[in-house]
mmCIF file of N, CA and C in Angstrom:
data_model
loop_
_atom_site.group_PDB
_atom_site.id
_atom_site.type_symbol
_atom_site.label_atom_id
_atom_site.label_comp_id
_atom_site.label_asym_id
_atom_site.label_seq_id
_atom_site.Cartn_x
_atom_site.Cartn_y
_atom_site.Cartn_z
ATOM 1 N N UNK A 108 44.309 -35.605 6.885
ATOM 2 C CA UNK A 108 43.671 -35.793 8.174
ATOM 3 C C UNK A 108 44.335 -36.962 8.884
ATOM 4 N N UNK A 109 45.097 -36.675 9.817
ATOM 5 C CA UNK A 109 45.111 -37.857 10.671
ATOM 6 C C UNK A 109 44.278 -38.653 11.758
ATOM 7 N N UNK A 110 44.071 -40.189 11.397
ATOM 8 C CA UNK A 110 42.882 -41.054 11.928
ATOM 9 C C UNK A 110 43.809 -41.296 13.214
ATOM 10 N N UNK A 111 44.503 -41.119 13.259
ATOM 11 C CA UNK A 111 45.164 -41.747 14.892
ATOM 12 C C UNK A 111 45.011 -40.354 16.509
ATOM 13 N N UNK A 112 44.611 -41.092 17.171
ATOM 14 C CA UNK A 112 43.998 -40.017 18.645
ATOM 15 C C UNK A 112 45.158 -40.060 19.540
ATOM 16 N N UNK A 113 45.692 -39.086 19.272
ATOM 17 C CA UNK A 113 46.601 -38.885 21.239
ATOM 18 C C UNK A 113 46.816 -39.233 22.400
ATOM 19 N N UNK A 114 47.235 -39.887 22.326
ATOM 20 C CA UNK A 114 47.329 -40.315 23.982
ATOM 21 C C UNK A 114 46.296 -39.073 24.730
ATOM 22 N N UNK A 115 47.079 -38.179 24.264
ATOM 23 C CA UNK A 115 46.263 -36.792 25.247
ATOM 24 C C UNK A 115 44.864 -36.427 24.962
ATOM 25 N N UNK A 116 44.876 -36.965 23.901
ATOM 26 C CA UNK A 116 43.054 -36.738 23.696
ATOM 27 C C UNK A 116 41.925 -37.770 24.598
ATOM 28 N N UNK A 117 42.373 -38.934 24.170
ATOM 29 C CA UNK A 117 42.035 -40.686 24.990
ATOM 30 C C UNK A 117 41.725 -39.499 26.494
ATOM 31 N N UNK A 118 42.880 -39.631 26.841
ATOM 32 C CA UNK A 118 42.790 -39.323 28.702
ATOM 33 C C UNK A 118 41.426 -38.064 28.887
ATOM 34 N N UNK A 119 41.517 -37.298 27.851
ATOM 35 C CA UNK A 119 40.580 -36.083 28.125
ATOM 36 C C UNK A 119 39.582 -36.451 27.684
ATOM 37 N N UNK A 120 39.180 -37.672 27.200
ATOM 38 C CA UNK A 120 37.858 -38.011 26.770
ATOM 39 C C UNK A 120 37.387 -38.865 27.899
ATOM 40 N N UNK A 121 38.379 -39.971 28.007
ATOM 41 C CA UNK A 121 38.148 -40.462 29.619
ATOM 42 C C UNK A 121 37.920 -40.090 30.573
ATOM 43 N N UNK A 122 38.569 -38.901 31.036
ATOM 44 C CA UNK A 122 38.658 -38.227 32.475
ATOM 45 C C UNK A 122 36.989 -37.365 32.005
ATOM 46 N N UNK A 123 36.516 -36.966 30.748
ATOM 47 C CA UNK A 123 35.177 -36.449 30.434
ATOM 48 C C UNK A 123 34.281 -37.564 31.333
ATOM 49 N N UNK A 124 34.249 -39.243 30.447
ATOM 50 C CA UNK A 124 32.999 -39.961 30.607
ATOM 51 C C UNK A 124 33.164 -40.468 32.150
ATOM 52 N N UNK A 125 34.047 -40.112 32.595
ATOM 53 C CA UNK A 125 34.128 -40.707 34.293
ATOM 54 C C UNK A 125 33.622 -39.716 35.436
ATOM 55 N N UNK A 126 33.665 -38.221 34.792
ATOM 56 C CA UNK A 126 33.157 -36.784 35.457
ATOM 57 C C UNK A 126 31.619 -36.994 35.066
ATOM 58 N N UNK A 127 30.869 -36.005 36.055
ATOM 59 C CA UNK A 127 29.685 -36.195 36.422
ATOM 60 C C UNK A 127 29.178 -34.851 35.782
ATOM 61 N N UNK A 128 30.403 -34.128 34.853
ATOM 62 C CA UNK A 128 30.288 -33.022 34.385
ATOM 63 C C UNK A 128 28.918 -33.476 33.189
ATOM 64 N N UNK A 129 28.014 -32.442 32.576
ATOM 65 C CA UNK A 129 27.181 -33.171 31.749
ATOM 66 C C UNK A 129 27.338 -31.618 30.385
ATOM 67 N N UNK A 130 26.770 -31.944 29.657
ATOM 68 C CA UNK A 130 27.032 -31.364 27.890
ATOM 69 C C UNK A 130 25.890 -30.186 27.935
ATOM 70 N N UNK A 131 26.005 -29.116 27.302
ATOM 71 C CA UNK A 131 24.943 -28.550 27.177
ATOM 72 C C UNK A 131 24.417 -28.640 25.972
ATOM 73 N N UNK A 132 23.081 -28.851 26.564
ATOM 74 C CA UNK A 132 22.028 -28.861 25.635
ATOM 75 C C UNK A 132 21.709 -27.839 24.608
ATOM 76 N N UNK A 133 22.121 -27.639 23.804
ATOM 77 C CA UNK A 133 21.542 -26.128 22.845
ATOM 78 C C UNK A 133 20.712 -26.326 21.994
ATOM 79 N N UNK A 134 19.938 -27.558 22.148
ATOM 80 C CA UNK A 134 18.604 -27.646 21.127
ATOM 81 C C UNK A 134 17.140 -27.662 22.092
ATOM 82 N N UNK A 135 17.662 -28.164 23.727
ATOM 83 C CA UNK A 135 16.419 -28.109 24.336
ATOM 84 C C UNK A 135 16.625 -26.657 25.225
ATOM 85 N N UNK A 136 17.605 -25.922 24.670
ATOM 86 C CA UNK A 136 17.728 -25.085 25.421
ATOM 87 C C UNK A 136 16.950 -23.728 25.472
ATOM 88 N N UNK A 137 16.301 -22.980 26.810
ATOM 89 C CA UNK A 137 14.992 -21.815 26.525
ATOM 90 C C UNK A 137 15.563 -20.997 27.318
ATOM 91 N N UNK A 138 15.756 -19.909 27.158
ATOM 92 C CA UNK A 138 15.545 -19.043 28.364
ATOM 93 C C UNK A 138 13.923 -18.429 28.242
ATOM 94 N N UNK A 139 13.983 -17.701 29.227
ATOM 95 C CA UNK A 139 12.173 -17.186 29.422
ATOM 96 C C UNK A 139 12.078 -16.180 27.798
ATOM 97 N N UNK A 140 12.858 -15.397 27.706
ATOM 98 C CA UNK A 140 12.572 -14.547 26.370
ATOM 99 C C UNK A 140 12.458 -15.582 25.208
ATOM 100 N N UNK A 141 13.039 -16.639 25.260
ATOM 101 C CA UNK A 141 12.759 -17.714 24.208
ATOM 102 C C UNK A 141 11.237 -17.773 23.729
ATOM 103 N N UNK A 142 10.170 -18.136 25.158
ATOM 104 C CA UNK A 142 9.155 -18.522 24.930
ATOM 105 C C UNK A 142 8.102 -17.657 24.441
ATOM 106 N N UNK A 143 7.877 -18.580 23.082
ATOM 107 C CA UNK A 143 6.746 -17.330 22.333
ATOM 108 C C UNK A 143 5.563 -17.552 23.012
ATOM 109 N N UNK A 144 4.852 -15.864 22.805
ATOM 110 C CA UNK A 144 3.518 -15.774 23.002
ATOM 111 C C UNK A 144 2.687 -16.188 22.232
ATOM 112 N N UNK A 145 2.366 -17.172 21.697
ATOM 113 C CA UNK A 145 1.618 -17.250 20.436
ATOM 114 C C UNK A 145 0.455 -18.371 20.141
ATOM 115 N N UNK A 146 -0.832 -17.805 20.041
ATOM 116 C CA UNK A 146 -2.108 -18.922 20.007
ATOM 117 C C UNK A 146 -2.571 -19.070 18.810
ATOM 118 N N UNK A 147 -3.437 -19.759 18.159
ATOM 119 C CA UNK A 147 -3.915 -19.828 16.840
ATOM 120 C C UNK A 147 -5.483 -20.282 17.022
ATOM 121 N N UNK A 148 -6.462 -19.273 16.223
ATOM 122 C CA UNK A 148 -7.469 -20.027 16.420
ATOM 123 C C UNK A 148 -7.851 -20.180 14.646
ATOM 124 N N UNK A 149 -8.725 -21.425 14.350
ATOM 125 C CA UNK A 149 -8.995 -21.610 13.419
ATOM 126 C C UNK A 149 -10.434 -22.048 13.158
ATOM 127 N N UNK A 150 -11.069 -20.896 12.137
ATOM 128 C CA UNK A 150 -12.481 -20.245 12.227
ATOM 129 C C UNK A 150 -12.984 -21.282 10.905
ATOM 130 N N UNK A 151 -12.254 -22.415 10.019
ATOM 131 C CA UNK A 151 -13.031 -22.831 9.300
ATOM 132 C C UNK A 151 -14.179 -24.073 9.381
ATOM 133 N N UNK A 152 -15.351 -23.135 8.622
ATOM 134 C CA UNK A 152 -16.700 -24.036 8.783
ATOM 135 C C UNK A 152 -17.603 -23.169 9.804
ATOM 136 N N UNK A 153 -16.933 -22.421 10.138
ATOM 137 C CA UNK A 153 -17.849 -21.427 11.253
ATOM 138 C C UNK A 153 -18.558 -20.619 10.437
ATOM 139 N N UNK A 154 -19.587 -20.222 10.962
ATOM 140 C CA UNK A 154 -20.268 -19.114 9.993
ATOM 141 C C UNK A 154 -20.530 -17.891 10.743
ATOM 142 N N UNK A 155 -20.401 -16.583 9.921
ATOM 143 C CA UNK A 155 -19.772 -15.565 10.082
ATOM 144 C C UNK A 155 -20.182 -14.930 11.723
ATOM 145 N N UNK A 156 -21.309 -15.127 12.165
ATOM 146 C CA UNK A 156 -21.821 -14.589 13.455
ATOM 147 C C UNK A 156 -21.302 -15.318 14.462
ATOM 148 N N UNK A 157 -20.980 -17.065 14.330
ATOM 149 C CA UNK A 157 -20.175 -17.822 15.275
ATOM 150 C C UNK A 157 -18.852 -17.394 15.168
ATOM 151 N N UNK A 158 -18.499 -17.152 14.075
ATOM 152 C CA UNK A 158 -16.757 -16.368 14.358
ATOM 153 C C UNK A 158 -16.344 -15.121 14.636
ATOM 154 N N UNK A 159 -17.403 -14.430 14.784
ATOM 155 C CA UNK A 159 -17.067 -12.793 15.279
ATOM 156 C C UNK A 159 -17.262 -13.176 16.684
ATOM 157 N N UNK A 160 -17.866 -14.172 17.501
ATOM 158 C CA UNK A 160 -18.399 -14.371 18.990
ATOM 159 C C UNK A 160 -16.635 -14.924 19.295
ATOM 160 N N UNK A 161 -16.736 -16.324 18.540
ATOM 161 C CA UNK A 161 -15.616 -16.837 18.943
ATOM 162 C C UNK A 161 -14.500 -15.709 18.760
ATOM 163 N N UNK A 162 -14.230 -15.455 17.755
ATOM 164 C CA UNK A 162 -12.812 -14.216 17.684
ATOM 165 C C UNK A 162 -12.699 -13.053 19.038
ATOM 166 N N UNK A 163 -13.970 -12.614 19.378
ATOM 167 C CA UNK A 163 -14.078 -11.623 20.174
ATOM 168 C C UNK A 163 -13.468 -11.768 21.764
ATOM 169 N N UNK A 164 -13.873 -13.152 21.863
ATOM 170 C CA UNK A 164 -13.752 -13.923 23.259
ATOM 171 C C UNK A 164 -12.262 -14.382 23.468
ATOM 172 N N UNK A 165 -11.727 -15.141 22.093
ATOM 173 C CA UNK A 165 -10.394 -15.371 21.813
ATOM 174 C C UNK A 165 -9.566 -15.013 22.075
ATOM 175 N N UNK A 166 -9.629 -12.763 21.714
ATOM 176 C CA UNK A 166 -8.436 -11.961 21.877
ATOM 177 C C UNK A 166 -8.613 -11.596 23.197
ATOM 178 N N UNK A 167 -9.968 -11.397 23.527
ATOM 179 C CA UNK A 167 -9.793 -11.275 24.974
ATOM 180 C C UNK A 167 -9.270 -11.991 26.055
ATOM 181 N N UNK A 168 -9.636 -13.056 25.618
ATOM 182 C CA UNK A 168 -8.923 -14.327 26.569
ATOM 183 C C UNK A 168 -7.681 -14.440 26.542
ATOM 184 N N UNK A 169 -7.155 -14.421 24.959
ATOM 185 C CA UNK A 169 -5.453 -13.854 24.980
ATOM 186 C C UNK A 169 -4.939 -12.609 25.622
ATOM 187 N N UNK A 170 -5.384 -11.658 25.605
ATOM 188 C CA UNK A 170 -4.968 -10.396 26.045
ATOM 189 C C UNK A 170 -4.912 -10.815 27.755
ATOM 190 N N UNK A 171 -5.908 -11.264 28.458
ATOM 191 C CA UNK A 171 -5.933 -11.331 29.687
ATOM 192 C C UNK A 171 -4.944 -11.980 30.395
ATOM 193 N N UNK A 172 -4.088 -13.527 29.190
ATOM 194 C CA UNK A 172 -3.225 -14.451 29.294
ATOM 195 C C UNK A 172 -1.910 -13.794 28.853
ATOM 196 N N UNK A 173 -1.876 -12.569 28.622
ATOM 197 C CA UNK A 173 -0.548 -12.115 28.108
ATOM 198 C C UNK A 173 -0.079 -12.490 26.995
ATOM 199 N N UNK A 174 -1.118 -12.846 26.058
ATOM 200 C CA UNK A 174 -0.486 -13.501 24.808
ATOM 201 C C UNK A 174 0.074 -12.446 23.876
ATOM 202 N N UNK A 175 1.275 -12.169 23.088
ATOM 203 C CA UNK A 175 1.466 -11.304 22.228
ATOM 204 C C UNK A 175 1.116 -11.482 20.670
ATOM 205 N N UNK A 176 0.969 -12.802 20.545
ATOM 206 C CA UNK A 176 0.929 -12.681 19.059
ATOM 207 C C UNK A 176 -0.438 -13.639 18.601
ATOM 208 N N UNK A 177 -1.444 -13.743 17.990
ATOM 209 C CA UNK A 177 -2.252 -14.452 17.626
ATOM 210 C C UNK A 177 -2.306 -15.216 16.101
ATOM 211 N N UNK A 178 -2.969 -16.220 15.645
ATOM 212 C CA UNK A 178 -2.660 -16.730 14.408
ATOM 213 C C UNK A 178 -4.104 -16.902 14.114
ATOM 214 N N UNK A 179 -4.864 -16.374 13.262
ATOM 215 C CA UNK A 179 -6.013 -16.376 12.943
ATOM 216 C C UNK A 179 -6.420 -17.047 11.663
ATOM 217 N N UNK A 180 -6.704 -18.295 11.635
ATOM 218 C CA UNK A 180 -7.082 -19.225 10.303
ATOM 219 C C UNK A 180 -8.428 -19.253 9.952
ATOM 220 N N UNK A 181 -8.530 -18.524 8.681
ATOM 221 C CA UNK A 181 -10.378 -17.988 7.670
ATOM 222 C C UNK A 181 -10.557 -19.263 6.956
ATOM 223 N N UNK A 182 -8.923 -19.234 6.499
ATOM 224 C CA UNK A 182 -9.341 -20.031 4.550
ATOM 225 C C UNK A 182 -9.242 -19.055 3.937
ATOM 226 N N UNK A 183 -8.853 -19.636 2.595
ATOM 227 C CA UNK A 183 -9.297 -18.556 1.393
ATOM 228 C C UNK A 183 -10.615 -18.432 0.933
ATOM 229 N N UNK A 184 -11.546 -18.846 1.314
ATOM 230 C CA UNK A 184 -12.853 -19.010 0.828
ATOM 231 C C UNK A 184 -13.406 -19.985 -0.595
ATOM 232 N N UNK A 185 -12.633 -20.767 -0.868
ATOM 233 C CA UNK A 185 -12.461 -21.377 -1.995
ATOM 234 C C UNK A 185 -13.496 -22.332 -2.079
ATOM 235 N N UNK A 186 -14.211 -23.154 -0.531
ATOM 236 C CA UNK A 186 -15.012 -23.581 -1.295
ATOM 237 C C UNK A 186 -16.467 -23.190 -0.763
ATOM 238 N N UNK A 187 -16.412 -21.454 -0.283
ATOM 239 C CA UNK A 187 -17.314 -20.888 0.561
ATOM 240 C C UNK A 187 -18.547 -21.186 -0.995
ATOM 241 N N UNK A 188 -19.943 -21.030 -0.051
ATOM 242 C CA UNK A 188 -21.284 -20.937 -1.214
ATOM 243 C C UNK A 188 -21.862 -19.865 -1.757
ATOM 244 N N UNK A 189 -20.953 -18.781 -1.454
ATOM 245 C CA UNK A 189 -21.630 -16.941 -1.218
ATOM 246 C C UNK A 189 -21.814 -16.739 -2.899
ATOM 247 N N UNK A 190 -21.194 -17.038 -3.496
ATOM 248 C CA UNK A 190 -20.628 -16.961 -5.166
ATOM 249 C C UNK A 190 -22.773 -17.232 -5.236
ATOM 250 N N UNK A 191 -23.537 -18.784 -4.570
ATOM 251 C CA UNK A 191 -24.270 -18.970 -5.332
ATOM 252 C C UNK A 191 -25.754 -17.700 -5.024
ATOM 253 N N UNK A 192 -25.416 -17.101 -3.820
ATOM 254 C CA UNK A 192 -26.215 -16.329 -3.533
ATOM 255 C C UNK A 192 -26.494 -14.749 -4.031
ATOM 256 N N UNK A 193 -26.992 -13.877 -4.564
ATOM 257 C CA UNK A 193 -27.144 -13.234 -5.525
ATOM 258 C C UNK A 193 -27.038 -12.113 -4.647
ATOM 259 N N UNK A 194 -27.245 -11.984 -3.026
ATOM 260 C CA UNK A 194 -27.364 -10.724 -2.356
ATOM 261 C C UNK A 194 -26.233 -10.468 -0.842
ATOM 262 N N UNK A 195 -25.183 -11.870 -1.539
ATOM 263 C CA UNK A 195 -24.176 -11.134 -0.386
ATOM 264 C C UNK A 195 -22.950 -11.423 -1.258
ATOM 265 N N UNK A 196 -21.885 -10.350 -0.457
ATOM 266 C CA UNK A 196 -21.058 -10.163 -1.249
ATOM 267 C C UNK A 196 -20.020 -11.159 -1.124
ATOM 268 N N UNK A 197 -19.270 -11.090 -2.594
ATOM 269 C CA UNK A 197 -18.552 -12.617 -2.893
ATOM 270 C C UNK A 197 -17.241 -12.130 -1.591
ATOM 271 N N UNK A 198 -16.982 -10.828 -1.031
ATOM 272 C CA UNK A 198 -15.528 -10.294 -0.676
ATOM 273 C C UNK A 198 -16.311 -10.745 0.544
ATOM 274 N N UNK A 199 -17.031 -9.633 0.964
ATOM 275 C CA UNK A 199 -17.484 -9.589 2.525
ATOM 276 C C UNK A 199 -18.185 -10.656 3.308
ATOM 277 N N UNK A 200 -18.502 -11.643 2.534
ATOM 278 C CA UNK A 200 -19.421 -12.407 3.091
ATOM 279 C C UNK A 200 -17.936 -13.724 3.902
ATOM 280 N N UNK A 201 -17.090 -13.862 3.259
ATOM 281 C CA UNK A 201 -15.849 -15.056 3.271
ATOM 282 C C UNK A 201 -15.772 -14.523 4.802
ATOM 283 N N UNK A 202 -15.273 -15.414 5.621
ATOM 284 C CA UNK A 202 -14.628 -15.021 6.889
ATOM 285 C C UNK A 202 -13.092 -14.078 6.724
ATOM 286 N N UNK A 203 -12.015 -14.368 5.403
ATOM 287 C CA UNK A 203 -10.955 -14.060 5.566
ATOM 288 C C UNK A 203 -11.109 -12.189 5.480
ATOM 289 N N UNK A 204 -12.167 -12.087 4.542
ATOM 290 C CA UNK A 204 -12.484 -10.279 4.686
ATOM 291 C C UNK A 204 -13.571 -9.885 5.514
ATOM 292 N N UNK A 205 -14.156 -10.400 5.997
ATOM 293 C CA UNK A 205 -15.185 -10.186 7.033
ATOM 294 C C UNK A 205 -15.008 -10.113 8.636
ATOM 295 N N UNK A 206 -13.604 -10.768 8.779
ATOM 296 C CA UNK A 206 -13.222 -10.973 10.027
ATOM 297 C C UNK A 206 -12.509 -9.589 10.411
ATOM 298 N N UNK A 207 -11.187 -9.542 9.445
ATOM 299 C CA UNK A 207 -10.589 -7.952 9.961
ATOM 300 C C UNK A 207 -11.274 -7.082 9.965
ATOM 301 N N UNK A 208 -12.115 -6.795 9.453
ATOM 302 C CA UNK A 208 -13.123 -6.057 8.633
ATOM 303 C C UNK A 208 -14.132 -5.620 10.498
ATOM 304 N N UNK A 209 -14.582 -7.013 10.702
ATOM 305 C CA UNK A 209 -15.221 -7.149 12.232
ATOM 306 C C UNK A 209 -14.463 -6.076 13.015
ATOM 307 N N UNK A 210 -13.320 -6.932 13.158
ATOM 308 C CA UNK A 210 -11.988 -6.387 14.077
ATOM 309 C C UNK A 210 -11.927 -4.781 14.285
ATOM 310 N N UNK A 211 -11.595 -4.206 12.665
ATOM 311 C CA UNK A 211 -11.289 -2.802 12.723
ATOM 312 C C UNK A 211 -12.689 -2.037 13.381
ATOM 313 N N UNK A 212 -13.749 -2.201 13.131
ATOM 314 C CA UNK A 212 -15.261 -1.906 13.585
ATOM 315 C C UNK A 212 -15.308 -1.597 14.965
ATOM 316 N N UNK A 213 -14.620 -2.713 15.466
ATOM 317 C CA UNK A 213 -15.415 -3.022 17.427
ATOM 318 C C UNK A 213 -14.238 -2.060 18.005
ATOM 319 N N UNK A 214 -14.420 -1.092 18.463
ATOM 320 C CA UNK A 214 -13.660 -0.272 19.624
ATOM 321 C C UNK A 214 -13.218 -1.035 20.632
ATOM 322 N N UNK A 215 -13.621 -1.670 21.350
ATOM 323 C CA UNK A 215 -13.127 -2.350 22.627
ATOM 324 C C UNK A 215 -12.195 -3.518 22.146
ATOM 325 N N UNK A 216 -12.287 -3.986 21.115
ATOM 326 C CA UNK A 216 -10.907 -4.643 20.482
ATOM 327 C C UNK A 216 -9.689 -4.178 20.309
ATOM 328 N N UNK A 217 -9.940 -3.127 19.202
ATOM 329 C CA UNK A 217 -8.942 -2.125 18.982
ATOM 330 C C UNK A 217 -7.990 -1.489 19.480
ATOM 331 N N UNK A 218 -8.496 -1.314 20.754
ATOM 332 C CA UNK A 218 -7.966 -0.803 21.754
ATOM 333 C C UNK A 218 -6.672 -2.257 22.413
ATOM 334 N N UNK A 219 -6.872 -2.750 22.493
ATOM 335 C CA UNK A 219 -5.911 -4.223 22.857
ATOM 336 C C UNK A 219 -5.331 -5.007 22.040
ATOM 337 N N UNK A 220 -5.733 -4.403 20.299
ATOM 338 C CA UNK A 220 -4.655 -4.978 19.546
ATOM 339 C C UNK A 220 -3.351 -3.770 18.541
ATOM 340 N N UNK A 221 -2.611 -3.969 18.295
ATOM 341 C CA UNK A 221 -1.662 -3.201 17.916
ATOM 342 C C UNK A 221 -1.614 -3.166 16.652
ATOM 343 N N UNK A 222 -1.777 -4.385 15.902
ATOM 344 C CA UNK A 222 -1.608 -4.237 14.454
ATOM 345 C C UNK A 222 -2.559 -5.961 13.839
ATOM 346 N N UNK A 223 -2.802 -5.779 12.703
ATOM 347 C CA UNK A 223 -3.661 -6.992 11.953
ATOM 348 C C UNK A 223 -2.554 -6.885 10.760
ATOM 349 N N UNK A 224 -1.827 -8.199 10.106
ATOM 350 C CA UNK A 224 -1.124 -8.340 8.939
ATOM 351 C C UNK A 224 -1.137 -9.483 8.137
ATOM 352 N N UNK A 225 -1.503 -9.326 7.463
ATOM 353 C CA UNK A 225 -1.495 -11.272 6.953
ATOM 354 C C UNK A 225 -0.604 -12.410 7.178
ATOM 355 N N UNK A 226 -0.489 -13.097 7.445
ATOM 356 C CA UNK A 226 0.359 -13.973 8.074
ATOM 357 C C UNK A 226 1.317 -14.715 6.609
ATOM 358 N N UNK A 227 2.289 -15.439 7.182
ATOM 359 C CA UNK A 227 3.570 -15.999 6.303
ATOM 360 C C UNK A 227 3.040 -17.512 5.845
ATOM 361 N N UNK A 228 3.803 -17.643 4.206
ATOM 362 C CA UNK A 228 2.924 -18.843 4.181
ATOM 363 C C UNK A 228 3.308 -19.958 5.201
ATOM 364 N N UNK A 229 3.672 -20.239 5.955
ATOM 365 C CA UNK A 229 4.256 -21.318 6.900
ATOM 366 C C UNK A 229 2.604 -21.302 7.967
ATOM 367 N N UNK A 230 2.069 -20.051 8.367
ATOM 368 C CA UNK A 230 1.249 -19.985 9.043
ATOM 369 C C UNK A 230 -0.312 -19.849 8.253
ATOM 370 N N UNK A 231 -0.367 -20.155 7.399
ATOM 371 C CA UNK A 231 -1.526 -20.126 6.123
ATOM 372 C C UNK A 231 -1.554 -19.288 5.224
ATOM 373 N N UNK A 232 -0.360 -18.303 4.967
ATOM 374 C CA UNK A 232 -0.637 -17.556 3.294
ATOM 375 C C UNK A 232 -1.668 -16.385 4.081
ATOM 376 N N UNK A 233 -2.167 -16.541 2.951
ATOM 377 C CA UNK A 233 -3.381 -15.395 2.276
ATOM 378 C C UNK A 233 -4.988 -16.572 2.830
ATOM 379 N N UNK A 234 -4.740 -17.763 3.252
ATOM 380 C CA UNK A 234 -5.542 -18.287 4.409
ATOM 381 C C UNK A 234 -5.393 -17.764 5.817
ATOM 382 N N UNK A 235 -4.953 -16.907 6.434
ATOM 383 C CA UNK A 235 -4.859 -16.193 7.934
ATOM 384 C C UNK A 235 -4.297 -14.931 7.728
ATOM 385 N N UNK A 236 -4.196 -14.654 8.956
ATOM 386 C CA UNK A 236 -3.356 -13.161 9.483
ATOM 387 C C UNK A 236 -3.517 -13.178 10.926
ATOM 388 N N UNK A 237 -2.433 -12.198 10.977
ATOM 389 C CA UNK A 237 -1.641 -12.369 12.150
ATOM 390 C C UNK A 237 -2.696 -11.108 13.414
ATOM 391 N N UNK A 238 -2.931 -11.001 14.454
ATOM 392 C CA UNK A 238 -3.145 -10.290 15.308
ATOM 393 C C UNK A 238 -2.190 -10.394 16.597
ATOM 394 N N UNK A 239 -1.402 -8.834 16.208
ATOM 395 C CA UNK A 239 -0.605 -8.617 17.484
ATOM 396 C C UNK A 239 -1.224 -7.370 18.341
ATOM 397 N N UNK A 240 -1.288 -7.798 19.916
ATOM 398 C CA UNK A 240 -2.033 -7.614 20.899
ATOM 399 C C UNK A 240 -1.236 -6.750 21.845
ATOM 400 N N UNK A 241 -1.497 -5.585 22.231
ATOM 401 C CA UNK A 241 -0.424 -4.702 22.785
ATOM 402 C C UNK A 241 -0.434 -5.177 24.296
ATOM 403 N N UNK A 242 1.085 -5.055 24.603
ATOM 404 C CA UNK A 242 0.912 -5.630 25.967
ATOM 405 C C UNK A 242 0.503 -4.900 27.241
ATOM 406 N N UNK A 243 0.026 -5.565 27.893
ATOM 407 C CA UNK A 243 -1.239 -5.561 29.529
ATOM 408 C C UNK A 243 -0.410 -4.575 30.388
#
């Protein structure tokens, strides 16, 4: 490797910092398709009738905002109390199976979402899933 710079390099670095020319940015850089659609709501500590209200209102409010993709946070139910109760179920009672569960049920949802999938662990594992919302 040679440490010594060119005369011809010097001048083209100079004639750079004296131009009003400027660098492009490719880390702050967006075009419009860049920008994701994407909201997250997170249902823990809610109990199950406050999160079917809130969820319901949520996708709608997204759908109306053009949102495409939603991030829906239950929990795993790990430190839910259903286990101590003898007459609801340990699956259905958790928000994380009770919620899609909601979802697939209500017709007027259904209709405005495209698909329900569990989400990646980066976005909570087997704590969320994903709701994508067909577009308006």
């Amino acid at each position: 490797m040679n440490s010594k710079i060119s005369e011809k390099d010097k001048n083209t670095w100079n004639e750079f910092l004296s131009s009003d020319q400027k660098l492009y940015d490719k880390d702050n850089f967006q075009t419009k398709t860049d920008v994701k659609k994407i909201r997250s709501l997170d249902l823990h500590g809610k109990t199950l009738d406050e999160a079917n209200q809130i969820i319901e209102k949520f996708i709608k409010k997204s759908y109306e905002d053009k949102i495409q993709k939603l991030i829906i946070v239950t929990g795993k139910g790990l430190h839910s109390n259903n286990e101590k109760d003898p007459y609801v179920s340990k699956d259905f009672g958790i928000l994380k199976y009770s919620i899609p569960e909601f979802l697939k049920n209500n017709q007027d949802l259904m209709k405005i979402i495209s698909s329900i999938s569990e989400a990646s662990i980066k976005d909570g594992g087997s704590g969320a899933f994903y709701i994508f919302l067909k577009k308006k």
